[in-house]
Amino acid sequence: MTKRRKALTVIAACAAGLMAAGPAHASAPGTVTGDGVRVRSCPSTGTDCRILATARRGDRITIHCLDGTQGNPWFHVRHARSGTSGYIDGSYVRRSGPGTIPIC
């Protein structure tokens, strides 16, 4: 086997291992701090953002990323009770454990 072919075989094996493991996803656990909090299709209260689910105080969420400005934060989350992923206004989100929350 030539050096080039050996190198390509090693690279292919490494790439296959990375794809099988998948990328590391940053997230953090959280809870909802209000009743009737809407999980929306986009980070806004505008009419173009559909309501996907309604969360209750204490509902568990997984916080995937932060979207919005410092004065108007929105979090992209997965709502555990409904299984829905969407956006919640940051004023109704409390982080409840360790993890990394990247910018969306």
Short mmCIF file of N, CA and C in Angstrom, two decimals:
data_model
loop_
_atom_site.label_atom_id
_atom_site.label_comp_id
_atom_site.label_asym_id
_atom_site.label_seq_id
_atom_site.Cartn_x
_atom_site.Cartn_y
_atom_site.Cartn_z
N MET A 1 0.85 -1.17 0.00
CA MET A 1 0.00 0.00 0.00
C MET A 1 0.90 1.24 0.00
N THR A 2 0.58 2.19 -0.84
CA THR A 2 1.38 3.39 -0.93
C THR A 2 1.12 4.28 0.28
N LYS A 3 2.05 5.22 0.52
CA LYS A 3 1.90 6.15 1.64
C LYS A 3 0.62 6.97 1.49
N ARG A 4 0.34 7.39 0.28
CA ARG A 4 -0.86 8.20 0.04
C ARG A 4 -2.13 7.40 0.36
N ARG A 5 -2.17 6.16 -0.06
CA ARG A 5 -3.35 5.33 0.18
C ARG A 5 -3.52 5.06 1.68
N LYS A 6 -2.40 4.84 2.40
CA LYS A 6 -2.46 4.63 3.84
C LYS A 6 -3.01 5.88 4.53
N ALA A 7 -2.53 7.04 4.09
CA ALA A 7 -3.00 8.30 4.69
C ALA A 7 -4.49 8.50 4.46
N LEU A 8 -4.96 8.22 3.26
CA LEU A 8 -6.39 8.36 2.96
C LEU A 8 -7.23 7.38 3.78
N THR A 9 -6.70 6.17 3.99
CA THR A 9 -7.41 5.18 4.80
C THR A 9 -7.54 5.65 6.24
N VAL A 10 -6.47 6.20 6.79
CA VAL A 10 -6.49 6.73 8.16
C VAL A 10 -7.47 7.90 8.26
N ILE A 11 -7.45 8.80 7.31
CA ILE A 11 -8.36 9.95 7.32
C ILE A 11 -9.81 9.48 7.23
N ALA A 12 -10.09 8.53 6.37
CA ALA A 12 -11.46 8.02 6.22
C ALA A 12 -11.93 7.35 7.50
N ALA A 13 -11.05 6.59 8.16
CA ALA A 13 -11.43 5.93 9.42
C ALA A 13 -11.72 6.96 10.51
N CYS A 14 -10.92 7.99 10.59
CA CYS A 14 -11.15 9.05 11.59
C CYS A 14 -12.46 9.77 11.31
N ALA A 15 -12.72 10.10 10.06
CA ALA A 15 -13.96 10.79 9.69
C ALA A 15 -15.17 9.93 10.01
N ALA A 16 -15.10 8.64 9.76
CA ALA A 16 -16.21 7.74 10.06
C ALA A 16 -16.46 7.70 11.56
N GLY A 17 -15.40 7.70 12.35
CA GLY A 17 -15.55 7.71 13.80
C GLY A 17 -16.19 8.98 14.30
N LEU A 18 -15.85 10.11 13.72
CA LEU A 18 -16.45 11.39 14.12
C LEU A 18 -17.91 11.44 13.75
N MET A 19 -18.25 10.96 12.58
CA MET A 19 -19.64 10.99 12.14
C MET A 19 -20.49 10.06 13.00
N ALA A 20 -19.94 8.93 13.39
CA ALA A 20 -20.70 7.99 14.21
C ALA A 20 -20.97 8.59 15.59
N ALA A 21 -19.97 9.29 16.12
CA ALA A 21 -20.12 9.89 17.45
C ALA A 21 -21.05 11.09 17.39
N GLY A 22 -21.06 11.80 16.29
CA GLY A 22 -21.90 12.98 16.14
C GLY A 22 -21.23 14.19 16.76
N PRO A 23 -21.71 15.38 16.42
CA PRO A 23 -21.13 16.58 16.97
C PRO A 23 -21.57 16.78 18.41
N ALA A 24 -20.75 17.49 19.17
CA ALA A 24 -21.11 17.83 20.54
C ALA A 24 -22.13 18.97 20.50
N HIS A 25 -23.26 18.78 21.17
CA HIS A 25 -24.30 19.81 21.19
C HIS A 25 -24.28 20.50 22.53
N ALA A 26 -24.23 21.79 22.51
CA ALA A 26 -24.26 22.56 23.74
C ALA A 26 -25.71 22.79 24.12
N SER A 27 -26.00 22.65 25.40
CA SER A 27 -27.34 22.94 25.92
C SER A 27 -27.25 22.96 27.43
N ALA A 28 -28.33 23.41 28.06
CA ALA A 28 -28.39 23.45 29.51
C ALA A 28 -29.83 23.20 29.94
N PRO A 29 -30.01 22.56 31.10
CA PRO A 29 -31.37 22.36 31.59
C PRO A 29 -31.94 23.66 32.15
N GLY A 30 -33.26 23.79 32.09
CA GLY A 30 -33.90 24.97 32.62
C GLY A 30 -35.32 24.69 33.03
N THR A 31 -35.96 25.69 33.62
CA THR A 31 -37.36 25.59 33.98
C THR A 31 -38.09 26.86 33.54
N VAL A 32 -39.38 26.74 33.38
CA VAL A 32 -40.23 27.87 33.01
C VAL A 32 -40.70 28.54 34.31
N THR A 33 -40.65 29.87 34.37
CA THR A 33 -40.97 30.59 35.60
C THR A 33 -42.34 31.24 35.61
N GLY A 34 -43.14 31.05 34.59
CA GLY A 34 -44.48 31.65 34.55
C GLY A 34 -45.51 30.66 34.06
N ASP A 35 -46.79 30.98 34.27
CA ASP A 35 -47.88 30.15 33.78
C ASP A 35 -48.39 30.68 32.45
N GLY A 36 -48.75 29.78 31.56
CA GLY A 36 -49.28 30.17 30.26
C GLY A 36 -48.23 30.77 29.33
N VAL A 37 -46.98 30.38 29.52
CA VAL A 37 -45.89 30.89 28.68
C VAL A 37 -45.94 30.20 27.33
N ARG A 38 -45.93 30.98 26.29
CA ARG A 38 -46.06 30.43 24.93
C ARG A 38 -44.71 30.03 24.34
N VAL A 39 -44.68 28.83 23.79
CA VAL A 39 -43.54 28.36 23.01
C VAL A 39 -43.86 28.72 21.58
N ARG A 40 -43.02 29.55 20.96
CA ARG A 40 -43.33 30.10 19.64
C ARG A 40 -42.40 29.57 18.55
N SER A 41 -42.84 29.74 17.32
CA SER A 41 -42.08 29.25 16.16
C SER A 41 -40.89 30.14 15.82
N CYS A 42 -40.87 31.37 16.32
CA CYS A 42 -39.74 32.27 16.10
C CYS A 42 -39.62 33.21 17.31
N PRO A 43 -38.49 33.89 17.45
CA PRO A 43 -38.25 34.70 18.65
C PRO A 43 -38.92 36.08 18.60
N SER A 44 -40.24 36.08 18.63
CA SER A 44 -40.99 37.33 18.56
C SER A 44 -42.44 37.07 18.99
N THR A 45 -43.13 38.13 19.39
CA THR A 45 -44.56 38.00 19.69
C THR A 45 -45.40 38.43 18.49
N GLY A 46 -44.77 38.66 17.37
CA GLY A 46 -45.48 39.07 16.16
C GLY A 46 -46.42 38.00 15.64
N THR A 47 -47.36 38.43 14.82
CA THR A 47 -48.36 37.50 14.28
C THR A 47 -47.76 36.44 13.35
N ASP A 48 -46.56 36.69 12.84
CA ASP A 48 -45.92 35.70 11.96
C ASP A 48 -45.29 34.54 12.76
N CYS A 49 -45.25 34.65 14.08
CA CYS A 49 -44.70 33.59 14.94
C CYS A 49 -45.85 32.79 15.56
N ARG A 50 -46.03 31.57 15.10
CA ARG A 50 -47.11 30.72 15.59
C ARG A 50 -46.85 30.25 17.02
N ILE A 51 -47.90 30.01 17.77
CA ILE A 51 -47.80 29.43 19.10
C ILE A 51 -47.80 27.91 18.92
N LEU A 52 -46.74 27.26 19.38
CA LEU A 52 -46.59 25.82 19.20
C LEU A 52 -47.05 25.03 20.42
N ALA A 53 -46.90 25.62 21.61
CA ALA A 53 -47.28 24.95 22.85
C ALA A 53 -47.40 26.02 23.93
N THR A 54 -47.98 25.64 25.06
CA THR A 54 -48.08 26.53 26.20
C THR A 54 -47.44 25.84 27.40
N ALA A 55 -46.52 26.54 28.05
CA ALA A 55 -45.79 25.98 29.18
C ALA A 55 -46.37 26.49 30.50
N ARG A 56 -46.20 25.67 31.54
CA ARG A 56 -46.64 26.03 32.88
C ARG A 56 -45.43 26.26 33.78
N ARG A 57 -45.65 27.00 34.87
CA ARG A 57 -44.59 27.25 35.85
C ARG A 57 -44.01 25.92 36.31
N GLY A 58 -42.68 25.82 36.27
CA GLY A 58 -41.99 24.62 36.70
C GLY A 58 -41.76 23.59 35.62
N ASP A 59 -42.34 23.77 34.43
CA ASP A 59 -42.08 22.82 33.34
C ASP A 59 -40.60 22.79 33.02
N ARG A 60 -40.10 21.59 32.75
CA ARG A 60 -38.70 21.43 32.38
C ARG A 60 -38.49 21.75 30.90
N ILE A 61 -37.35 22.39 30.61
CA ILE A 61 -36.95 22.69 29.24
C ILE A 61 -35.47 22.39 29.09
N THR A 62 -35.07 22.18 27.87
CA THR A 62 -33.65 22.12 27.52
C THR A 62 -33.36 23.37 26.72
N ILE A 63 -32.43 24.18 27.21
CA ILE A 63 -32.09 25.44 26.55
C ILE A 63 -30.98 25.15 25.53
N HIS A 64 -31.29 25.39 24.25
CA HIS A 64 -30.32 25.11 23.19
C HIS A 64 -29.45 26.31 22.84
N CYS A 65 -30.05 27.51 22.74
CA CYS A 65 -29.26 28.68 22.40
C CYS A 65 -30.02 29.95 22.73
N LEU A 66 -29.27 31.04 22.78
CA LEU A 66 -29.81 32.37 23.06
C LEU A 66 -29.97 33.13 21.75
N ASP A 67 -31.12 33.73 21.56
CA ASP A 67 -31.40 34.52 20.36
C ASP A 67 -31.99 35.84 20.81
N GLY A 68 -31.63 36.92 20.19
CA GLY A 68 -32.17 38.22 20.56
C GLY A 68 -31.10 39.14 21.09
N THR A 69 -31.53 40.29 21.53
CA THR A 69 -30.60 41.29 22.04
C THR A 69 -30.52 41.20 23.55
N GLN A 70 -29.58 41.93 24.14
CA GLN A 70 -29.39 41.89 25.58
C GLN A 70 -30.66 42.33 26.32
N GLY A 71 -31.35 43.33 25.82
CA GLY A 71 -32.56 43.81 26.46
C GLY A 71 -33.80 43.01 26.10
N ASN A 72 -33.70 42.12 25.11
CA ASN A 72 -34.86 41.34 24.66
C ASN A 72 -34.43 39.91 24.33
N PRO A 73 -33.99 39.14 25.35
CA PRO A 73 -33.50 37.78 25.06
C PRO A 73 -34.62 36.79 24.80
N TRP A 74 -34.40 35.89 23.88
CA TRP A 74 -35.27 34.75 23.61
C TRP A 74 -34.38 33.52 23.62
N PHE A 75 -34.91 32.41 24.08
CA PHE A 75 -34.16 31.17 24.10
C PHE A 75 -34.84 30.14 23.20
N HIS A 76 -34.02 29.45 22.42
CA HIS A 76 -34.53 28.31 21.65
C HIS A 76 -34.46 27.12 22.59
N VAL A 77 -35.61 26.48 22.84
CA VAL A 77 -35.69 25.44 23.85
C VAL A 77 -36.44 24.22 23.32
N ARG A 78 -36.33 23.14 24.06
CA ARG A 78 -37.20 21.98 23.86
C ARG A 78 -38.01 21.85 25.12
N HIS A 79 -39.32 21.94 24.98
CA HIS A 79 -40.26 21.86 26.10
C HIS A 79 -40.52 20.38 26.38
N ALA A 80 -40.12 19.90 27.56
CA ALA A 80 -40.16 18.47 27.86
C ALA A 80 -41.58 17.91 27.87
N ARG A 81 -42.52 18.61 28.45
CA ARG A 81 -43.88 18.07 28.59
C ARG A 81 -44.56 17.86 27.24
N SER A 82 -44.39 18.81 26.32
CA SER A 82 -45.04 18.69 25.01
C SER A 82 -44.14 18.07 23.94
N GLY A 83 -42.83 18.06 24.20
CA GLY A 83 -41.88 17.57 23.20
C GLY A 83 -41.64 18.56 22.07
N THR A 84 -42.12 19.78 22.23
CA THR A 84 -42.04 20.81 21.20
C THR A 84 -40.75 21.61 21.33
N SER A 85 -40.14 21.92 20.20
CA SER A 85 -38.99 22.83 20.17
C SER A 85 -39.45 24.16 19.61
N GLY A 86 -39.02 25.25 20.24
CA GLY A 86 -39.40 26.58 19.80
C GLY A 86 -38.73 27.62 20.67
N TYR A 87 -39.27 28.83 20.66
CA TYR A 87 -38.67 29.96 21.36
C TYR A 87 -39.54 30.41 22.53
N ILE A 88 -38.87 30.73 23.65
CA ILE A 88 -39.55 31.28 24.83
C ILE A 88 -38.86 32.60 25.19
N ASP A 89 -39.68 33.60 25.54
CA ASP A 89 -39.18 34.88 26.01
C ASP A 89 -38.25 34.63 27.19
N GLY A 90 -37.08 35.24 27.17
CA GLY A 90 -36.06 35.03 28.19
C GLY A 90 -36.47 35.39 29.60
N SER A 91 -37.45 36.26 29.76
CA SER A 91 -37.87 36.64 31.11
C SER A 91 -38.63 35.51 31.81
N TYR A 92 -38.98 34.44 31.10
CA TYR A 92 -39.70 33.30 31.68
C TYR A 92 -38.84 32.05 31.75
N VAL A 93 -37.53 32.20 31.60
CA VAL A 93 -36.63 31.06 31.58
C VAL A 93 -35.63 31.18 32.73
N ARG A 94 -35.47 30.08 33.49
CA ARG A 94 -34.44 30.03 34.53
C ARG A 94 -33.58 28.79 34.29
N ARG A 95 -32.31 29.01 34.25
CA ARG A 95 -31.37 27.91 34.09
C ARG A 95 -31.36 27.10 35.38
N SER A 96 -31.37 25.76 35.26
CA SER A 96 -31.44 24.94 36.46
C SER A 96 -30.28 23.95 36.60
N GLY A 97 -29.26 24.10 35.79
CA GLY A 97 -28.11 23.20 35.88
C GLY A 97 -26.99 23.65 34.97
N PRO A 98 -25.90 22.91 34.99
CA PRO A 98 -24.73 23.27 34.18
C PRO A 98 -24.96 22.98 32.69
N GLY A 99 -24.17 23.63 31.89
CA GLY A 99 -24.20 23.44 30.45
C GLY A 99 -23.82 24.73 29.75
N THR A 100 -23.63 24.63 28.47
CA THR A 100 -23.24 25.77 27.67
C THR A 100 -24.43 26.21 26.82
N ILE A 101 -24.69 27.52 26.82
CA ILE A 101 -25.77 28.04 25.99
C ILE A 101 -25.15 28.97 24.95
N PRO A 102 -24.99 28.49 23.72
CA PRO A 102 -24.40 29.33 22.67
C PRO A 102 -25.40 30.34 22.12
N ILE A 103 -24.89 31.27 21.34
CA ILE A 103 -25.73 32.21 20.61
C ILE A 103 -26.27 31.49 19.38
N CYS A 104 -27.57 31.63 19.12
CA CYS A 104 -28.20 30.97 17.96
C CYS A 104 -27.64 31.51 16.65
#
